[in-house]
Short mmCIF file of C-alpha atoms in Angstrom, two decimals:
data_model
loop_
_atom_site.label_atom_id
_atom_site.label_comp_id
_atom_site.label_asym_id
_atom_site.label_seq_id
_atom_site.Cartn_x
_atom_site.Cartn_y
_atom_site.Cartn_z
CA MET V 1187 -6.59 -23.48 8.85
CA VAL V 1188 -5.28 -20.44 7.03
CA GLY V 1189 -1.99 -20.26 5.22
CA LEU V 1190 -0.10 -17.31 3.83
CA ARG V 1191 2.51 -17.29 1.15
CA PHE V 1192 4.68 -14.28 0.43
CA SER V 1193 6.65 -14.01 -2.78
CA ASP V 1194 8.56 -11.32 -4.63
CA THR V 1195 8.59 -9.08 -1.56
CA GLU V 1196 10.83 -6.05 -1.33
CA ILE V 1197 11.60 -3.22 1.04
CA PHE V 1198 10.88 0.19 -0.40
CA PRO V 1199 13.79 2.63 -0.45
CA LYS V 1200 11.36 5.24 0.94
CA PRO V 1201 8.88 4.08 3.60
CA VAL V 1202 5.18 4.80 2.99
CA THR V 1203 3.55 6.01 6.19
CA LEU V 1204 0.00 5.20 7.23
CA ARG V 1205 -0.87 8.88 6.82
CA ARG V 1206 0.44 8.86 3.23
CA LEU V 1207 -1.30 5.55 2.45
CA THR V 1208 -4.59 7.02 3.66
CA SER V 1209 -3.97 10.15 1.60
CA LEU V 1210 -3.24 8.14 -1.55
CA ALA V 1211 -6.46 6.16 -1.15
CA ARG V 1212 -8.48 9.35 -0.70
CA GLU V 1213 -6.83 10.99 -3.72
CA LEU V 1214 -7.94 7.98 -5.77
CA GLY V 1215 -11.47 8.23 -4.35
CA LEU V 1216 -11.18 4.84 -2.68
CA PRO V 1217 -12.69 3.91 0.67
CA TRP V 1218 -9.95 3.39 3.24
CA SER V 1219 -9.71 2.49 6.89
CA SER V 1220 -6.57 1.72 8.87
CA ASN V 1221 -8.56 -1.29 10.17
CA LEU V 1222 -7.83 -2.92 6.81
CA LEU V 1223 -4.23 -3.37 7.97
CA ILE V 1224 -5.26 -5.66 10.81
CA SER V 1225 -5.55 -8.62 8.48
CA PRO V 1226 -4.73 -9.40 4.85
CA SER V 1227 -6.96 -7.33 2.59
CA LYS V 1228 -7.26 -6.99 -1.14
CA ILE V 1229 -6.56 -3.50 -2.48
CA SER V 1230 -7.22 -2.08 -5.93
CA ASN V 1231 -4.57 -2.13 -8.63
CA GLU V 1232 -4.64 1.68 -8.62
CA LEU V 1233 -3.82 1.89 -4.92
CA PHE V 1234 -1.12 -0.78 -5.24
CA GLN V 1235 0.52 1.18 -8.07
CA ALA V 1236 0.29 4.45 -6.13
CA VAL V 1237 1.88 2.90 -3.02
CA TYR V 1238 4.58 1.21 -5.09
CA GLN V 1239 5.44 4.46 -6.86
CA GLU V 1240 5.47 6.34 -3.57
CA GLY V 1241 7.86 3.79 -2.08
CA HIS V 1242 10.24 4.25 -4.99
CA ARG V 1243 9.92 8.02 -5.29
CA LYS V 1244 13.18 9.89 -4.95
CA ALA V 1245 13.41 12.11 -1.91
#
């Protein structure tokens, strides 16, 4: 049995597209595959910070 718990979630004011997510990972020199989105996957702190900043970036 697998359980998931979500806490402190938020909706970004600016959506981060799959294309941009892939680009951010490549810019950081991290391996990335959209297959990672099929199931919960751990990402690096650097990628998390980049995605978070992108989601809060002013248009």
